[in-house]
């Protein structure tokens, strides 16, 4: 194989703050390149990143973190996760989860989600009063998706503050250059989360409700198959971690992008019918998940290189979504963009099962921000989190003016 050095340091604060110039420079060299420091291939272009996600010879093959006794719970919630497995096990698990989702849970929650978004925005407007910056990230972007997932699963209101800290600690394990403390915190969070969900699932068996957790506990397929206890617990954790982390980051990154492009914000105010299209564009413009790894189960030719059996290759979703060969004026935010085959939800068999719910949440939150304010302005510079893989903000201070 020919190795090309990629001048990309994912821990460089400048790259974390804005990776897109580095992506552009790399794409100009070659669509797929070897990264010596990461020990894997990186796919920068849309065609090759899309192929990485769809090629069945490239799999999600979970290997337990070692030493196993140190990461017992963290390994458990990944070993049994739909995101970390391939057919036929993946097919069986996705069929069961989809059957539970198919009972109308997302549509059932749509009015409730909109009411919650409206209420949260009203609170932000009241606290801002048109002059004081308030943190939209804490006041809505983080609060709404956690509340929605918790409502979907039937987590009691008193327990909901536990969820985001658990999730935050776990997803930090996906970053590169993490510390031992980060690893310890992730294992502790996974252990507490697993214990909590085992208890909640046992309660649903005793007293079923109309929530998704009850349906995951009771779902059977045509062959009488059902989720194991570990699969059930893992699925709930995955729904929270993947379902709300990405939505929080789309909400924060997307609103920041609109505030930095006031012409596009004004365009949305003038034509609210553009909102669904705008949500897709915000996901493309600043992707909430930047990197998704896969492992070759046999030699695979992609982008002019051979990914050898056992080697890893990662789709760089943010780079793919800015590929000028696919997107006209790729570095331009265009809320009316109709040709938008972004891959922020993934592709192939691992396409995000929660995509419909995420779209409901994002349309509700951005719709409320537009309809229940007359002005939105950045009140202070937003602080970006120092992680590359999960791209998001610490805070987003905004001045909101009442209609």
Tab-separated table of C-alpha atoms in Angstrom:
chain	number	residue	atom	x	y	z
A	1	UNK	CA	0.000	0.000	0.000
A	2	UNK	CA	1.137	3.562	-0.652
A	3	UNK	CA	1.122	5.693	2.473
A	4	UNK	CA	0.429	9.407	2.224
A	5	UNK	CA	1.092	11.539	5.272
A	6	UNK	CA	-1.984	13.467	6.352
A	7	UNK	CA	-1.110	16.839	7.921
A	8	UNK	CA	-4.058	16.559	10.281
A	9	UNK	CA	-3.698	16.702	14.057
A	10	UNK	CA	-7.117	16.043	15.577
A	11	UNK	CA	-5.934	17.406	18.932
A	12	UNK	CA	-4.761	20.723	17.465
A	13	UNK	CA	-7.045	23.448	18.914
A	14	UNK	CA	-7.112	25.179	15.525
A	15	UNK	CA	-8.348	22.006	13.812
A	16	UNK	CA	-10.931	21.356	16.540
A	17	UNK	CA	-12.164	24.942	16.236
A	18	UNK	CA	-12.474	24.751	12.443
A	19	UNK	CA	-11.481	21.493	10.723
A	20	UNK	CA	-12.891	22.431	7.325
A	21	UNK	CA	-9.812	24.197	5.836
A	22	UNK	CA	-7.692	21.167	6.792
A	23	UNK	CA	-10.282	18.856	5.220
A	24	UNK	CA	-10.245	20.914	2.027
A	25	UNK	CA	-6.453	20.753	1.791
A	26	UNK	CA	-6.489	16.983	2.367
A	27	UNK	CA	-9.241	16.363	-0.214
A	28	UNK	CA	-7.117	18.209	-2.781
A	29	UNK	CA	-4.309	15.678	-2.229
A	30	UNK	CA	-6.250	12.405	-2.353
A	31	UNK	CA	-9.711	11.121	-1.413
A	32	UNK	CA	-8.314	8.455	0.953
A	33	UNK	CA	-5.106	8.837	2.926
A	34	UNK	CA	-3.240	6.998	5.645
A	35	UNK	CA	-2.915	8.635	9.075
A	36	UNK	CA	0.128	7.224	10.819
A	37	UNK	CA	-0.717	8.628	14.235
A	38	UNK	CA	-4.220	7.114	14.226
A	39	UNK	CA	-3.122	3.923	12.498
A	40	UNK	CA	-5.979	3.990	10.005
A	41	UNK	CA	-7.121	5.231	6.622
A	42	UNK	CA	-9.219	8.399	6.413
A	43	UNK	CA	-11.818	8.981	3.686
A	44	UNK	CA	-12.142	12.701	2.957
A	45	UNK	CA	-14.381	12.833	-0.122
A	46	UNK	CA	-18.126	12.263	-0.243
A	47	UNK	CA	-17.942	9.325	-2.657
A	48	UNK	CA	-15.340	7.468	-0.616
A	49	UNK	CA	-16.838	8.299	2.813
A	50	UNK	CA	-20.232	7.132	1.548
A	51	UNK	CA	-18.624	3.915	0.294
A	52	UNK	CA	-17.019	3.353	3.699
A	53	UNK	CA	-20.460	3.530	5.310
A	54	UNK	CA	-22.152	1.268	2.755
A	55	UNK	CA	-19.572	-1.374	1.759
A	56	UNK	CA	-20.538	-4.651	3.447
A	57	UNK	CA	-16.886	-5.735	3.508
A	58	UNK	CA	-16.244	-2.905	5.967
A	59	UNK	CA	-17.813	-3.745	9.298
A	60	UNK	CA	-18.305	-2.418	12.792
A	61	UNK	CA	-16.304	-5.010	14.698
A	62	UNK	CA	-16.274	-4.394	18.425
A	63	UNK	CA	-13.185	-5.281	20.431
A	64	UNK	CA	-13.475	-5.005	24.189
A	65	UNK	CA	-11.433	-2.269	25.807
A	66	UNK	CA	-8.666	-3.771	27.892
A	67	UNK	CA	-8.065	-4.698	30.586
A	68	UNK	CA	-11.599	-6.151	30.536
A	69	UNK	CA	-12.003	-6.006	34.311
A	70	UNK	CA	-11.484	-2.220	34.196
A	71	UNK	CA	-14.108	-1.631	31.485
A	72	UNK	CA	-16.737	-4.247	32.289
A	73	UNK	CA	-19.818	-2.028	31.933
A	74	UNK	CA	-18.423	0.100	29.098
A	75	UNK	CA	-17.711	-3.065	27.115
A	76	UNK	CA	-21.149	-4.498	27.906
A	77	UNK	CA	-22.998	-1.483	26.472
A	78	UNK	CA	-20.980	-1.662	23.246
A	79	UNK	CA	-20.727	-5.413	22.788
A	80	UNK	CA	-24.547	-5.552	22.613
A	81	UNK	CA	-25.102	-2.324	20.666
A	82	UNK	CA	-26.692	-2.314	17.223
A	83	UNK	CA	-24.124	0.291	16.166
A	84	UNK	CA	-21.247	-2.108	16.888
A	85	UNK	CA	-22.470	-5.218	15.075
A	86	UNK	CA	-23.058	-6.528	11.583
A	87	UNK	CA	-25.658	-8.848	9.971
A	88	UNK	CA	-27.122	-11.266	10.793
A	89	UNK	CA	-27.020	-10.166	14.461
A	90	UNK	CA	-27.491	-6.539	13.444
A	91	UNK	CA	-30.484	-7.463	11.260
A	92	UNK	CA	-32.214	-9.289	14.107
A	93	UNK	CA	-31.641	-6.488	16.623
A	94	UNK	CA	-32.647	-3.674	14.267
A	95	UNK	CA	-35.834	-5.569	13.349
A	96	UNK	CA	-36.842	-5.790	17.007
A	97	UNK	CA	-36.015	-2.146	17.781
A	98	UNK	CA	-37.794	-0.942	14.633
A	99	UNK	CA	-40.881	-2.928	15.624
A	100	UNK	CA	-40.987	-1.122	18.962
A	101	UNK	CA	-40.438	2.275	17.280
A	102	UNK	CA	-43.160	1.484	14.728
A	103	UNK	CA	-45.860	1.798	17.378
A	104	UNK	CA	-46.181	5.530	16.674
A	105	UNK	CA	-43.948	6.795	19.467
A	106	UNK	CA	-42.398	9.622	17.445
A	107	UNK	CA	-45.718	10.979	16.142
A	108	UNK	CA	-47.269	10.558	19.589
A	109	UNK	CA	-44.660	12.909	21.016
A	110	UNK	CA	-44.712	15.557	18.248
A	111	UNK	CA	-47.214	17.952	19.931
A	112	UNK	CA	-45.515	17.462	23.313
A	113	UNK	CA	-42.100	18.235	21.801
A	114	UNK	CA	-43.405	21.441	20.220
A	115	UNK	CA	-45.015	22.569	23.480
A	116	UNK	CA	-41.768	21.936	25.341
A	117	UNK	CA	-39.702	23.811	22.729
A	118	UNK	CA	-42.109	26.763	22.856
A	119	UNK	CA	-41.945	26.836	26.652
A	120	UNK	CA	-38.148	26.694	26.727
A	121	UNK	CA	-37.816	29.526	24.199
A	122	UNK	CA	-40.332	31.633	26.123
A	123	UNK	CA	-38.183	31.165	29.227
A	124	UNK	CA	-35.058	32.205	27.342
A	125	UNK	CA	-36.790	35.312	25.970
A	126	UNK	CA	-37.999	36.284	29.444
A	127	UNK	CA	-34.522	35.902	30.959
A	128	UNK	CA	-32.840	37.782	28.119
A	129	UNK	CA	-35.336	40.616	27.842
A	130	UNK	CA	-33.770	41.708	24.588
A	131	UNK	CA	-30.505	42.801	26.185
A	132	UNK	CA	-28.955	40.116	28.456
A	133	UNK	CA	-27.132	37.150	26.844
A	134	UNK	CA	-28.539	33.775	27.931
A	135	UNK	CA	-27.064	30.357	27.184
A	136	UNK	CA	-29.321	28.736	24.591
A	137	UNK	CA	-27.255	25.564	24.760
A	138	UNK	CA	-28.048	24.968	28.441
A	139	UNK	CA	-31.499	26.532	28.292
A	140	UNK	CA	-32.832	24.575	25.326
A	141	UNK	CA	-30.363	22.654	23.127
A	142	UNK	CA	-29.314	20.320	25.966
A	143	UNK	CA	-32.612	20.260	27.818
A	144	UNK	CA	-35.037	19.422	25.017
A	145	UNK	CA	-33.505	16.239	23.511
A	146	UNK	CA	-32.788	14.728	26.931
A	147	UNK	CA	-36.367	15.426	27.994
A	148	UNK	CA	-37.686	13.920	24.746
A	149	UNK	CA	-35.654	10.707	25.002
A	150	UNK	CA	-36.588	10.407	28.665
A	151	UNK	CA	-40.270	10.900	27.847
A	152	UNK	CA	-39.999	8.420	24.978
A	153	UNK	CA	-38.492	5.763	27.239
A	154	UNK	CA	-40.687	6.598	30.210
A	155	UNK	CA	-37.915	7.705	32.588
A	156	UNK	CA	-39.505	9.341	35.663
A	157	UNK	CA	-39.073	13.130	35.765
A	158	UNK	CA	-37.146	13.003	39.044
A	159	UNK	CA	-34.468	10.772	37.474
A	160	UNK	CA	-33.935	12.739	34.264
A	161	UNK	CA	-31.091	14.960	35.566
A	162	UNK	CA	-29.000	11.774	35.866
A	163	UNK	CA	-29.048	11.039	32.144
A	164	UNK	CA	-26.954	13.743	30.488
A	165	UNK	CA	-23.974	13.491	32.898
A	166	UNK	CA	-23.887	9.723	32.287
A	167	UNK	CA	-24.040	10.228	28.541
A	168	UNK	CA	-21.416	12.994	28.524
A	169	UNK	CA	-18.949	10.831	30.428
A	170	UNK	CA	-19.469	7.800	28.167
A	171	UNK	CA	-19.114	9.581	24.801
A	172	UNK	CA	-15.793	11.154	25.812
A	173	UNK	CA	-14.343	7.634	25.392
A	174	UNK	CA	-14.752	8.052	21.619
A	175	UNK	CA	-12.144	10.805	21.450
A	176	UNK	CA	-8.438	10.433	20.733
A	177	UNK	CA	-5.766	11.286	23.317
A	178	UNK	CA	-8.130	10.762	26.266
A	179	UNK	CA	-6.821	10.631	29.849
A	180	UNK	CA	-7.073	7.838	32.424
A	181	UNK	CA	-9.537	10.015	34.350
A	182	UNK	CA	-11.803	10.237	31.301
A	183	UNK	CA	-11.701	6.443	31.031
A	184	UNK	CA	-12.489	5.946	34.719
A	185	UNK	CA	-15.387	8.412	34.527
A	186	UNK	CA	-16.786	6.642	31.450
A	187	UNK	CA	-16.723	3.226	33.139
A	188	UNK	CA	-18.329	4.594	36.307
A	189	UNK	CA	-21.080	6.278	34.273
A	190	UNK	CA	-21.707	3.121	32.234
A	191	UNK	CA	-21.929	1.031	35.397
A	192	UNK	CA	-24.441	3.381	37.042
A	193	UNK	CA	-26.461	3.707	33.830
A	194	UNK	CA	-26.686	-0.078	33.359
A	195	UNK	CA	-27.768	-0.621	36.958
A	196	UNK	CA	-30.429	2.084	36.685
A	197	UNK	CA	-31.909	0.711	33.446
A	198	UNK	CA	-31.998	-2.873	34.732
A	199	UNK	CA	-34.103	-1.646	37.626
A	200	UNK	CA	-36.357	0.458	35.381
A	201	UNK	CA	-36.866	-2.449	32.943
A	202	UNK	CA	-37.817	-4.732	35.838
A	203	UNK	CA	-40.379	-2.150	36.908
A	204	UNK	CA	-41.861	-2.051	33.381
A	205	UNK	CA	-42.241	-5.814	33.418
A	206	UNK	CA	-44.216	-5.531	36.647
A	207	UNK	CA	-46.236	-2.510	35.528
A	208	UNK	CA	-46.246	-1.999	31.714
A	209	UNK	CA	-46.927	1.454	30.281
A	210	UNK	CA	-47.283	3.013	26.823
A	211	UNK	CA	-43.645	4.087	26.602
A	212	UNK	CA	-40.905	2.781	24.314
A	213	UNK	CA	-39.122	0.967	27.151
A	214	UNK	CA	-42.254	-1.112	27.809
A	215	UNK	CA	-42.452	-1.991	24.130
A	216	UNK	CA	-38.748	-2.891	24.025
A	217	UNK	CA	-39.315	-5.146	27.057
A	218	UNK	CA	-42.289	-6.884	25.447
A	219	UNK	CA	-41.484	-6.808	21.700
A	220	UNK	CA	-41.424	-10.124	19.828
A	221	UNK	CA	-40.788	-10.692	16.139
A	222	UNK	CA	-42.603	-13.147	13.851
A	223	UNK	CA	-40.309	-15.934	15.037
A	224	UNK	CA	-40.925	-15.199	18.692
A	225	UNK	CA	-37.481	-13.648	19.194
A	226	UNK	CA	-36.998	-10.912	21.789
A	227	UNK	CA	-34.277	-8.643	23.152
A	228	UNK	CA	-32.014	-10.071	25.833
A	229	UNK	CA	-31.630	-8.109	29.054
A	230	UNK	CA	-28.213	-6.813	27.971
A	231	UNK	CA	-29.509	-5.863	24.509
A	232	UNK	CA	-32.425	-4.016	26.071
A	233	UNK	CA	-30.215	-2.008	28.429
A	234	UNK	CA	-27.686	-1.275	25.688
A	235	UNK	CA	-30.387	-0.121	23.259
A	236	UNK	CA	-31.767	2.373	25.781
A	237	UNK	CA	-28.302	3.778	26.460
A	238	UNK	CA	-27.534	4.013	22.738
A	239	UNK	CA	-30.813	5.839	22.095
A	240	UNK	CA	-29.916	8.403	24.729
A	241	UNK	CA	-26.235	8.799	23.859
A	242	UNK	CA	-26.578	8.849	20.081
A	243	UNK	CA	-30.051	10.375	20.083
A	244	UNK	CA	-29.378	13.384	22.206
A	245	UNK	CA	-25.642	14.063	21.779
A	246	UNK	CA	-26.042	14.545	18.029
A	247	UNK	CA	-29.224	16.614	18.415
A	248	UNK	CA	-27.608	18.895	21.003
A	249	UNK	CA	-24.671	19.461	18.689
A	250	UNK	CA	-26.786	20.100	15.584
A	251	UNK	CA	-28.835	22.577	17.582
A	252	UNK	CA	-25.802	24.419	18.952
A	253	UNK	CA	-23.646	24.298	15.824
A	254	UNK	CA	-26.635	25.128	13.648
A	255	UNK	CA	-27.826	28.138	15.633
A	256	UNK	CA	-24.273	29.479	15.803
A	257	UNK	CA	-24.020	29.117	12.020
A	258	UNK	CA	-27.264	31.053	11.550
A	259	UNK	CA	-26.131	33.806	13.931
A	260	UNK	CA	-22.877	34.086	11.979
A	261	UNK	CA	-24.856	34.236	8.713
A	262	UNK	CA	-27.601	36.794	9.484
A	263	UNK	CA	-28.719	36.829	5.846
A	264	UNK	CA	-29.705	33.159	6.135
A	265	UNK	CA	-31.412	33.735	9.490
A	266	UNK	CA	-33.414	36.574	7.933
A	267	UNK	CA	-34.290	34.364	4.982
A	268	UNK	CA	-35.698	31.738	7.360
A	269	UNK	CA	-37.758	34.341	9.201
A	270	UNK	CA	-39.220	35.541	5.924
A	271	UNK	CA	-40.013	32.020	4.713
A	272	UNK	CA	-40.656	29.563	7.610
A	273	UNK	CA	-41.573	26.890	5.058
A	274	UNK	CA	-37.824	26.530	4.433
A	275	UNK	CA	-37.315	25.132	7.946
A	276	UNK	CA	-37.142	21.393	7.045
A	277	UNK	CA	-34.659	22.164	4.259
A	278	UNK	CA	-32.691	24.436	6.588
A	279	UNK	CA	-32.362	21.691	9.217
A	280	UNK	CA	-30.746	19.402	6.642
A	281	UNK	CA	-28.398	22.199	5.592
A	282	UNK	CA	-27.356	22.926	9.186
A	283	UNK	CA	-26.536	19.241	9.634
A	284	UNK	CA	-24.433	19.332	6.468
A	285	UNK	CA	-22.687	22.630	7.135
A	286	UNK	CA	-21.250	21.725	10.556
A	287	UNK	CA	-21.617	18.013	11.202
A	288	UNK	CA	-22.305	16.925	14.807
A	289	UNK	CA	-20.360	13.675	14.316
A	290	UNK	CA	-17.102	14.057	12.417
A	291	UNK	CA	-15.692	10.538	12.240
A	292	UNK	CA	-17.088	7.003	11.970
A	293	UNK	CA	-14.735	4.001	11.966
A	294	UNK	CA	-15.085	0.682	10.176
A	295	UNK	CA	-12.809	-2.373	9.858
A	296	UNK	CA	-12.055	-4.330	6.681
A	297	UNK	CA	-13.129	-7.982	6.854
A	298	UNK	CA	-11.243	-8.576	3.571
A	299	UNK	CA	-9.069	-6.459	1.291
A	300	UNK	CA	-11.151	-3.551	-0.051
A	301	UNK	CA	-10.200	-1.047	-2.774
A	302	UNK	CA	-11.463	2.457	-2.009
A	303	UNK	CA	-10.332	5.753	-3.490
A	304	UNK	CA	-7.283	4.322	-5.187
A	305	UNK	CA	-5.887	2.527	-2.127
A	306	UNK	CA	-6.287	-0.963	-0.704
A	307	UNK	CA	-7.612	-1.219	2.828
A	308	UNK	CA	-6.161	-4.522	3.931
A	309	UNK	CA	-8.090	-7.077	5.955
A	310	UNK	CA	-8.031	-6.052	9.625
A	311	UNK	CA	-7.165	-2.412	8.903
A	312	UNK	CA	-9.471	0.411	9.956
A	313	UNK	CA	-10.818	3.162	7.755
A	314	UNK	CA	-12.860	6.132	8.949
A	315	UNK	CA	-15.393	8.193	7.057
A	316	UNK	CA	-14.813	11.871	7.841
A	317	UNK	CA	-18.435	12.984	7.682
A	318	UNK	CA	-17.752	16.703	8.005
A	319	UNK	CA	-15.252	16.586	5.155
A	320	UNK	CA	-17.622	14.576	2.959
A	321	UNK	CA	-20.407	17.065	3.628
A	322	UNK	CA	-18.205	19.920	2.349
A	323	UNK	CA	-17.057	18.121	-0.824
A	324	UNK	CA	-17.331	20.668	-3.691
A	325	UNK	CA	-17.644	17.796	-6.150
A	326	UNK	CA	-21.078	17.026	-4.667
A	327	UNK	CA	-22.282	20.277	-3.100
A	328	UNK	CA	-22.391	23.545	-5.028
A	329	UNK	CA	-20.615	26.296	-3.056
A	330	UNK	CA	-19.904	23.671	-0.407
A	331	UNK	CA	-18.494	26.123	2.139
A	332	UNK	CA	-21.542	28.394	1.846
A	333	UNK	CA	-24.514	28.088	4.210
A	334	UNK	CA	-27.687	27.959	2.104
A	335	UNK	CA	-30.903	27.262	4.035
A	336	UNK	CA	-32.728	26.769	0.734
A	337	UNK	CA	-30.319	24.079	-0.531
A	338	UNK	CA	-32.424	21.328	-2.122
A	339	UNK	CA	-29.662	19.115	-3.549
A	340	UNK	CA	-28.306	17.938	-0.206
A	341	UNK	CA	-27.211	14.281	0.073
A	342	UNK	CA	-25.405	14.859	3.387
A	343	UNK	CA	-24.332	11.806	5.381
A	344	UNK	CA	-24.648	13.209	8.897
A	345	UNK	CA	-27.145	10.449	9.758
A	346	UNK	CA	-24.798	7.829	8.288
A	347	UNK	CA	-25.715	5.499	5.420
A	348	UNK	CA	-26.309	1.844	4.699
A	349	UNK	CA	-27.368	-0.608	7.393
A	350	UNK	CA	-26.162	1.731	10.138
A	351	UNK	CA	-28.300	4.678	9.010
A	352	UNK	CA	-29.507	6.393	12.196
A	353	UNK	CA	-32.645	4.667	13.469
A	354	UNK	CA	-33.534	7.815	15.426
A	355	UNK	CA	-33.370	10.188	12.427
A	356	UNK	CA	-37.162	10.834	12.348
A	357	UNK	CA	-37.151	11.740	16.045
A	358	UNK	CA	-34.116	14.032	15.623
A	359	UNK	CA	-35.866	15.889	12.798
A	360	UNK	CA	-38.983	16.387	14.929
A	361	UNK	CA	-36.870	17.816	17.773
A	362	UNK	CA	-34.811	20.102	15.553
A	363	UNK	CA	-37.799	21.450	13.644
A	364	UNK	CA	-39.567	22.116	16.932
A	365	UNK	CA	-36.628	23.914	18.549
A	366	UNK	CA	-35.610	26.027	15.547
A	367	UNK	CA	-39.271	26.693	14.744
A	368	UNK	CA	-39.830	27.999	18.278
A	369	UNK	CA	-36.708	30.187	18.116
A	370	UNK	CA	-37.953	31.757	14.894
A	371	UNK	CA	-41.632	32.132	15.735
A	372	UNK	CA	-41.345	33.222	19.376
A	373	UNK	CA	-38.657	35.878	18.955
A	374	UNK	CA	-38.235	38.988	16.833
A	375	UNK	CA	-34.471	39.077	17.225
A	376	UNK	CA	-31.594	36.667	17.846
A	377	UNK	CA	-28.034	37.953	18.241
A	378	UNK	CA	-24.817	36.429	19.510
A	379	UNK	CA	-24.257	37.974	22.952
A	380	UNK	CA	-20.639	36.822	23.399
A	381	UNK	CA	-18.253	34.451	21.616
A	382	UNK	CA	-19.430	30.819	21.865
A	383	UNK	CA	-16.907	28.387	23.376
A	384	UNK	CA	-16.279	25.190	21.448
A	385	UNK	CA	-15.629	21.877	23.186
A	386	UNK	CA	-12.072	20.566	22.746
A	387	UNK	CA	-13.200	17.224	21.278
A	388	UNK	CA	-13.000	16.473	17.557
A	389	UNK	CA	-15.209	13.418	16.998
A	390	UNK	CA	-18.334	14.765	18.711
A	391	UNK	CA	-18.312	18.366	17.482
A	392	UNK	CA	-20.158	20.737	19.778
A	393	UNK	CA	-20.127	23.796	22.024
A	394	UNK	CA	-19.708	24.471	25.734
A	395	UNK	CA	-22.149	27.365	25.589
A	396	UNK	CA	-23.962	29.664	23.193
A	397	UNK	CA	-24.769	33.107	24.687
A	398	UNK	CA	-27.610	34.699	22.730
A	399	UNK	CA	-29.666	37.866	23.163
A	400	UNK	CA	-33.321	37.065	22.435
A	401	UNK	CA	-35.929	39.743	21.773
A	402	UNK	CA	-39.649	39.174	22.277
A	403	UNK	CA	-41.940	39.425	19.226
